[in-house]
Short mmCIF file of C-alpha atoms in Angstrom, two decimals:
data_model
loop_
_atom_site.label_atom_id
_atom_site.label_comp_id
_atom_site.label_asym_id
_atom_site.label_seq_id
_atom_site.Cartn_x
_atom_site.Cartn_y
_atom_site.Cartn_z
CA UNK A 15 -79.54 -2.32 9.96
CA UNK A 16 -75.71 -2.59 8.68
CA UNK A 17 -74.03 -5.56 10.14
CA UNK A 18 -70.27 -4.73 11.17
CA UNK A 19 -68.17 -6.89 8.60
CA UNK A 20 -64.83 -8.94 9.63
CA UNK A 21 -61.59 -8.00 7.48
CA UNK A 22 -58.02 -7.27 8.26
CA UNK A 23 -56.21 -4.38 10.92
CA UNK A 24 -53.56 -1.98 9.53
CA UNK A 25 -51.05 -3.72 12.13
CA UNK A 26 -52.30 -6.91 10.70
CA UNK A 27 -51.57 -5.83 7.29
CA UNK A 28 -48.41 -4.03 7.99
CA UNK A 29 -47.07 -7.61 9.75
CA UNK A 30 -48.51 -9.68 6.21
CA UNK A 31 -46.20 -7.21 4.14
CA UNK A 32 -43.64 -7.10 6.42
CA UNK A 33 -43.31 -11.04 6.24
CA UNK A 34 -43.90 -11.33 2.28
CA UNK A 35 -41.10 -8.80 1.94
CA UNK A 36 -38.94 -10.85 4.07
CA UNK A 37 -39.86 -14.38 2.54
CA UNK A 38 -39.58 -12.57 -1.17
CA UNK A 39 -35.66 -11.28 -0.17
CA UNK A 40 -34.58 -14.66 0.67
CA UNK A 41 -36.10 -16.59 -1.91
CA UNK A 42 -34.75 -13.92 -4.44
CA UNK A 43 -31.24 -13.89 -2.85
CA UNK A 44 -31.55 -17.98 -3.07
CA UNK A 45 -32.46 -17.32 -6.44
CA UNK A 46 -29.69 -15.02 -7.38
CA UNK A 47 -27.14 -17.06 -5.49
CA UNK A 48 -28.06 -19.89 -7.93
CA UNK A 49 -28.29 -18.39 -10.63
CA UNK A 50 -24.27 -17.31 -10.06
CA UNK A 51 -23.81 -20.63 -9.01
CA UNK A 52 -24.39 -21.90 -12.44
CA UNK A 53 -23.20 -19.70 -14.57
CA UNK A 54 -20.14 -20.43 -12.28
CA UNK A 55 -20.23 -23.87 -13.14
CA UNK A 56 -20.91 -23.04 -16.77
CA UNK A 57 -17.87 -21.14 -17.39
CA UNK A 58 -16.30 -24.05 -15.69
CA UNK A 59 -17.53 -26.41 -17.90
CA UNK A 60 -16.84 -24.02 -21.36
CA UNK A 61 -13.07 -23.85 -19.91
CA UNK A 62 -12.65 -27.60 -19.12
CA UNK A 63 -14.25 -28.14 -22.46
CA UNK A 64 -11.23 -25.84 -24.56
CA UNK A 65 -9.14 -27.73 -22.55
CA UNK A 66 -10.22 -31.54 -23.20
CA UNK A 67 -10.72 -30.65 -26.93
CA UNK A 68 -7.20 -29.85 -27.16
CA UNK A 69 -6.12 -32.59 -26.02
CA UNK A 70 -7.95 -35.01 -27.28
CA UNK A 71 -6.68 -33.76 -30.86
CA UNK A 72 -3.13 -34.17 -29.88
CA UNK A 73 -3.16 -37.15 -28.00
CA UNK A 74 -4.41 -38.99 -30.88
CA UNK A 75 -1.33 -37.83 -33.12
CA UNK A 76 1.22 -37.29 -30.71
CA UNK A 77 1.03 -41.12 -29.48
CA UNK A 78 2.24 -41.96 -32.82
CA UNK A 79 5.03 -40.12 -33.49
CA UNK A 80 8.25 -42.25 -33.67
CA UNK A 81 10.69 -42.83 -31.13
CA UNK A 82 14.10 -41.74 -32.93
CA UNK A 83 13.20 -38.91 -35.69
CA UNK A 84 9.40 -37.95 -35.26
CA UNK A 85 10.16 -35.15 -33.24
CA UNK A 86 11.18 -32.08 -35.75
CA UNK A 87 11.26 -29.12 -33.87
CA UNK A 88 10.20 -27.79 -30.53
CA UNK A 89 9.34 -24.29 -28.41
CA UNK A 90 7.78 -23.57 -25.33
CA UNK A 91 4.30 -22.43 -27.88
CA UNK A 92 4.98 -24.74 -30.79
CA UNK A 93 6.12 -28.32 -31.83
CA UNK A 94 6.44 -30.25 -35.33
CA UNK A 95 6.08 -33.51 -35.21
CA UNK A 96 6.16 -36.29 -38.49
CA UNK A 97 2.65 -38.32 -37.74
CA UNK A 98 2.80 -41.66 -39.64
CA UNK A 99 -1.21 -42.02 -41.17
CA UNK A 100 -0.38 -45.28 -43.12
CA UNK A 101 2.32 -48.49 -42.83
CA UNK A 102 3.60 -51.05 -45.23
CA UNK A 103 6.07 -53.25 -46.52
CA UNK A 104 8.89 -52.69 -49.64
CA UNK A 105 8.38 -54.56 -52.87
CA UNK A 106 11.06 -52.79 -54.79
CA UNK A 107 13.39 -50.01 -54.93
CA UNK A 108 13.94 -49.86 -58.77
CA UNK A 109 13.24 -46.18 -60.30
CA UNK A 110 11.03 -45.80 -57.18
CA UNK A 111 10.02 -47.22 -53.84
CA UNK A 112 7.07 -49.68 -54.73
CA UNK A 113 5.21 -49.73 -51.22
CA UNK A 114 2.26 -52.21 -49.89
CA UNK A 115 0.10 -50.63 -47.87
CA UNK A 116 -1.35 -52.52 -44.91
CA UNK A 117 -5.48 -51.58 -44.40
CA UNK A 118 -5.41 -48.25 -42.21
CA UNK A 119 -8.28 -45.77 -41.24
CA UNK A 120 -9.49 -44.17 -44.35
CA UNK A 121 -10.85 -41.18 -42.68
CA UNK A 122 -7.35 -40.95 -41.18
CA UNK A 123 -5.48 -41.29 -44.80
CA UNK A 124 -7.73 -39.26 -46.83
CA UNK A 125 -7.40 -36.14 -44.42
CA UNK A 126 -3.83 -36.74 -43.90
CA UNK A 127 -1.18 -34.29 -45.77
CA UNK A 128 1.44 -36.42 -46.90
CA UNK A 129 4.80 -35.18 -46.53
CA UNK A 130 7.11 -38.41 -46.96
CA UNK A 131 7.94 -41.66 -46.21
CA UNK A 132 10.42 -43.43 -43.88
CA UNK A 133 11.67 -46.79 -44.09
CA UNK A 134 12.91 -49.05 -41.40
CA UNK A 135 16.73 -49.84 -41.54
CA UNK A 136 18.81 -53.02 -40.33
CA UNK A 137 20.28 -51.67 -37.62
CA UNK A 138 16.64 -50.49 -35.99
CA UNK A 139 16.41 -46.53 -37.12
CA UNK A 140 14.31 -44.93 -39.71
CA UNK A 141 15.61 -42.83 -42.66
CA UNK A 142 13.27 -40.24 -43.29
CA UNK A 143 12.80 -39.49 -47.13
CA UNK A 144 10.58 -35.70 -47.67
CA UNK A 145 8.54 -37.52 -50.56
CA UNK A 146 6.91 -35.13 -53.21
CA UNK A 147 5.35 -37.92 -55.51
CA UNK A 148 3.00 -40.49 -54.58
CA UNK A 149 1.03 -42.51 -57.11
CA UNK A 150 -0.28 -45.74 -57.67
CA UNK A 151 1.78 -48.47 -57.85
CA UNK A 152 1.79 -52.06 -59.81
CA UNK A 153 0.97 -54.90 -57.91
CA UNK A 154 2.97 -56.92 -59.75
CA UNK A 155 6.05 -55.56 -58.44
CA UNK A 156 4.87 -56.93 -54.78
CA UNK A 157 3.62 -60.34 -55.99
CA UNK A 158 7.28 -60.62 -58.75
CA UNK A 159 8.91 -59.74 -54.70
CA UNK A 160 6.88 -62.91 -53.12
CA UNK A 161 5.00 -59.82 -50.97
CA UNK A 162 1.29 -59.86 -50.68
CA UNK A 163 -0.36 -57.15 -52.09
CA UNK A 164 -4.04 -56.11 -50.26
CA UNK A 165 -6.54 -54.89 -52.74
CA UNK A 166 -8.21 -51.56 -52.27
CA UNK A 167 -11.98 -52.91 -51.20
CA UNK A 168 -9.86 -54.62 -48.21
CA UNK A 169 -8.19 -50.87 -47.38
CA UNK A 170 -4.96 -51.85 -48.46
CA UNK A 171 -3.03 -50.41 -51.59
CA UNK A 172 -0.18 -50.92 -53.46
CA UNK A 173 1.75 -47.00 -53.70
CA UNK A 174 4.59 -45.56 -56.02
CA UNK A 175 6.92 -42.87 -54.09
CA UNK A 176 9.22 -40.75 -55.50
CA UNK A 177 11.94 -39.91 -54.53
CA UNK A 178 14.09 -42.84 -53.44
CA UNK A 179 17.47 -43.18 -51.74
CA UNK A 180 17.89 -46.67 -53.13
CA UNK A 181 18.71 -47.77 -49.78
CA UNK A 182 15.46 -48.94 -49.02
CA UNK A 183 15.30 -52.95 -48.71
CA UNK A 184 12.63 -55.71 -49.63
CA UNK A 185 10.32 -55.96 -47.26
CA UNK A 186 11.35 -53.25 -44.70
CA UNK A 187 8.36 -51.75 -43.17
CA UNK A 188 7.61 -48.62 -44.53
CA UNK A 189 5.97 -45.23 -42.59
CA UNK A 190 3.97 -42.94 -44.86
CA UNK A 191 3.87 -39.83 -42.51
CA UNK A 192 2.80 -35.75 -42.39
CA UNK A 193 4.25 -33.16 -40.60
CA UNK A 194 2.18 -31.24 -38.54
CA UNK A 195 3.14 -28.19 -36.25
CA UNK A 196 0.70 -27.29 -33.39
CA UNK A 197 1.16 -23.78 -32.03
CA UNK A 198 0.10 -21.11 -29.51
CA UNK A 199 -0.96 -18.26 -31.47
CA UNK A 200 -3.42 -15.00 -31.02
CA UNK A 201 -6.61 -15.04 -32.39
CA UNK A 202 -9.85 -12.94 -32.04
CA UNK A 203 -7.73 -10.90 -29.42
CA UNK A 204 -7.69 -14.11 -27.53
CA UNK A 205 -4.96 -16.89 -27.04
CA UNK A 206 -5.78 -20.40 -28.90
CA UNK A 207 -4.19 -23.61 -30.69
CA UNK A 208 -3.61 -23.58 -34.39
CA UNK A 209 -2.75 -26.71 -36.39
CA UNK A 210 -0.36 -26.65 -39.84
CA UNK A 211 -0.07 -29.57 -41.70
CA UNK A 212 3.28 -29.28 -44.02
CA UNK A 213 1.09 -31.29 -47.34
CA UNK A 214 3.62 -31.03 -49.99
CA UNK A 215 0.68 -30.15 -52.80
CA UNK A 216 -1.54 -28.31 -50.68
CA UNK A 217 -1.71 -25.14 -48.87
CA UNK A 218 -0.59 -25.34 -45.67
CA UNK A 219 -2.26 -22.46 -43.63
CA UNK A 220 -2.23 -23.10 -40.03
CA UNK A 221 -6.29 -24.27 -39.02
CA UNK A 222 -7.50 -22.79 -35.40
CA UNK A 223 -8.70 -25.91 -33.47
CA UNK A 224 -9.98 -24.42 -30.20
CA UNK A 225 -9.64 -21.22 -28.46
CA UNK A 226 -9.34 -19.74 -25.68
CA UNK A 227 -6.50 -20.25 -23.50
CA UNK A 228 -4.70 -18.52 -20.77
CA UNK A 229 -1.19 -17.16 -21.13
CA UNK A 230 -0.14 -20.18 -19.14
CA UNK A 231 -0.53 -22.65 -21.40
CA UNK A 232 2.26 -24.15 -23.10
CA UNK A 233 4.10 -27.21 -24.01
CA UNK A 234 7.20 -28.64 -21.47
CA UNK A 235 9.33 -31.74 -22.72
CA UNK A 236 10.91 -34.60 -21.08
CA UNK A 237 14.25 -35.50 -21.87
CA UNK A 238 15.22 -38.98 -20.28
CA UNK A 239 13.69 -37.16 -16.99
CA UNK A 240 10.82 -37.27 -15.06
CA UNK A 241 10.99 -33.77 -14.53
CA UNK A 242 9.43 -31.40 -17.85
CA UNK A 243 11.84 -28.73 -19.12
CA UNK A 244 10.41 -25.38 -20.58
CA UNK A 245 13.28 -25.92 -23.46
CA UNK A 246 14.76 -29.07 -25.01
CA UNK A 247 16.49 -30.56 -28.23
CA UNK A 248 14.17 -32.42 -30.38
CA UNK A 249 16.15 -34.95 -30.91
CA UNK A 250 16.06 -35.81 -26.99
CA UNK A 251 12.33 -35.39 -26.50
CA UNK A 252 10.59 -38.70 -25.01
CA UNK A 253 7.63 -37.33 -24.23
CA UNK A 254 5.55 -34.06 -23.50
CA UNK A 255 3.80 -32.23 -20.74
CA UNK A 256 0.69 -30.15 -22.46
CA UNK A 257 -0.05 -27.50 -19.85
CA UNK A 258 -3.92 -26.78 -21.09
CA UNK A 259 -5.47 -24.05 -19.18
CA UNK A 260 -8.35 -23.46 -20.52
CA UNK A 261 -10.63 -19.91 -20.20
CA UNK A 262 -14.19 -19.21 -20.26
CA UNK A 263 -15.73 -17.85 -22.90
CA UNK A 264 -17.33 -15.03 -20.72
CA UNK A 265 -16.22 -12.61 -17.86
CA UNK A 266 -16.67 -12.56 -14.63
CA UNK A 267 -18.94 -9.84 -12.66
CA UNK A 268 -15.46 -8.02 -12.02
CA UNK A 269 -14.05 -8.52 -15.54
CA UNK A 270 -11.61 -11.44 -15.09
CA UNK A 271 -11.89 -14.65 -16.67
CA UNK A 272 -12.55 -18.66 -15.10
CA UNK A 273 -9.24 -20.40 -15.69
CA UNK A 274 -9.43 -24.30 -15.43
CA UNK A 275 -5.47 -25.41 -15.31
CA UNK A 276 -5.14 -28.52 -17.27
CA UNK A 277 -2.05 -30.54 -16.97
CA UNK A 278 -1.69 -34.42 -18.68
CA UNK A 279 1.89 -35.84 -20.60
CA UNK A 280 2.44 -37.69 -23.60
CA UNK A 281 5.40 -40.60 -23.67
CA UNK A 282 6.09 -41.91 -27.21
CA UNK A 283 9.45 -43.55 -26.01
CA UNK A 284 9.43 -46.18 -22.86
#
């Protein structure tokens, strides 16, 4: 004889599916809703990032720049600015500027494209010299001058430049400095910032640091103001706004990109 065996109803079945369906949506749609969250947060991150790296590269140049002549030119997309890599003192100004170097970051001076020197004068202003020959120099010109000469296993070095003014006196401190232009260009259909170093015996093509950026971004200068201007004279600058607004590196669902706005200044003159 067949015993009758337990098991499950259609209604009971139909109820089961009907709940699994409903747990499965929401779980999915918590899924889904995550899953835009970070890639959200992603595209956040990849903006923010463009936008950091930038200025981490200029602030570490920028903050040197000299107070009275560093600034060369300026435009809302572009500035050139003379970035000392290396300091010293005069030993002589016979024939050619005899220079001790102080000890500097050698990473820093054997990257740097040097474009001149500039010498401190009495009254408290540089004179910029565009220098086109730099060689070693004898360091018996600095020790003949009473100046102490720092060998070249303690970073220091004793340096020949060419040309001089004559103007330069004995023991004035001495700037060996590049010019480098940062600009706002097009690249890869995209907006990012180039760097140019002006090396006077080496190419000079401009190098794209980081890309991309929104049309916003721009550089603003202060002129004895706290308020940024859009245009100013170089020779007035004191400081700059960097207006760094960064864009993801992919679209959004509709097509339009994550902008992070990114504003910080730079003061080289208090």
């Amino acid at each position: 004889m067949l015993k009758t065996r337990p098991g499950f109803t259609l209604a009971e079945t139909v109820v089961a599916l009907t709940l699994t369906a409903v747990i499965g949506a929401a779980v999915t749609g918590v899924f889904i809703s995550q899953s835009q969250f970070f890639d959200q947060q992603e595209k956040v991150g990849f903006a923010r990032g463009v936008s950091r790296g930038a200025m981490n590269i200029m602030f570490s140049e920028m903050r040197m720049v000299e107070s009275d002549s560093g600034v060369v030119a300026v435009a809302e997309d572009s500035v050139t600015l003379r970035i000392p890599f290396a300091m010293g003192v005069v030993c002589g100004n016979a024939g050619a500027l005899t220079v001790s170097l102080l000890p500097a970051d050698s990473f820093m001076v054997a990257n740097a494209g040097y474009s001149g020197y500039a010498y401190l004068e009495p009254d408290g202003d540089y004179t910029y010299v565009a220098s086109t020959t730099r060689a070693l120099g004898l360091a018996a010109t600095c020790t003949a001058a009473g100046i102490l000469s720092i060998d070249a296993d303690s970073g220091g070095a004793v340096v020949s430049l060419l040309p001089t003014d004559g103007d330069a006196d004995v023991g004035a401190p001495v700037l060996l400095y590049q010019v480098v232009t940062y600009k706002f260009a097009p690249i890869d259909g995209q907006r990012g910032l180039f760097r140019r170093v002006h090396e006077v015996h080496a190419a000079d093509d401009p190098e794209p640091l980081v890309w991309p950026f929104n049309d916003t971004a721009r550089f603003r200068f202060y002129v004895n103001s706290d308020t940024s201007m859009l245009t100013a004279t170089p020779a007035d600058v004191i400081g700059f706004e960097l207006v760094l607004d960064g864009v993801s590196e992919r679209p959004n669902s509709d097509g339009t990109y994550q902008v992070v706005p990114l504003r910080t200044s730079v003061f080289f003159k208090n």
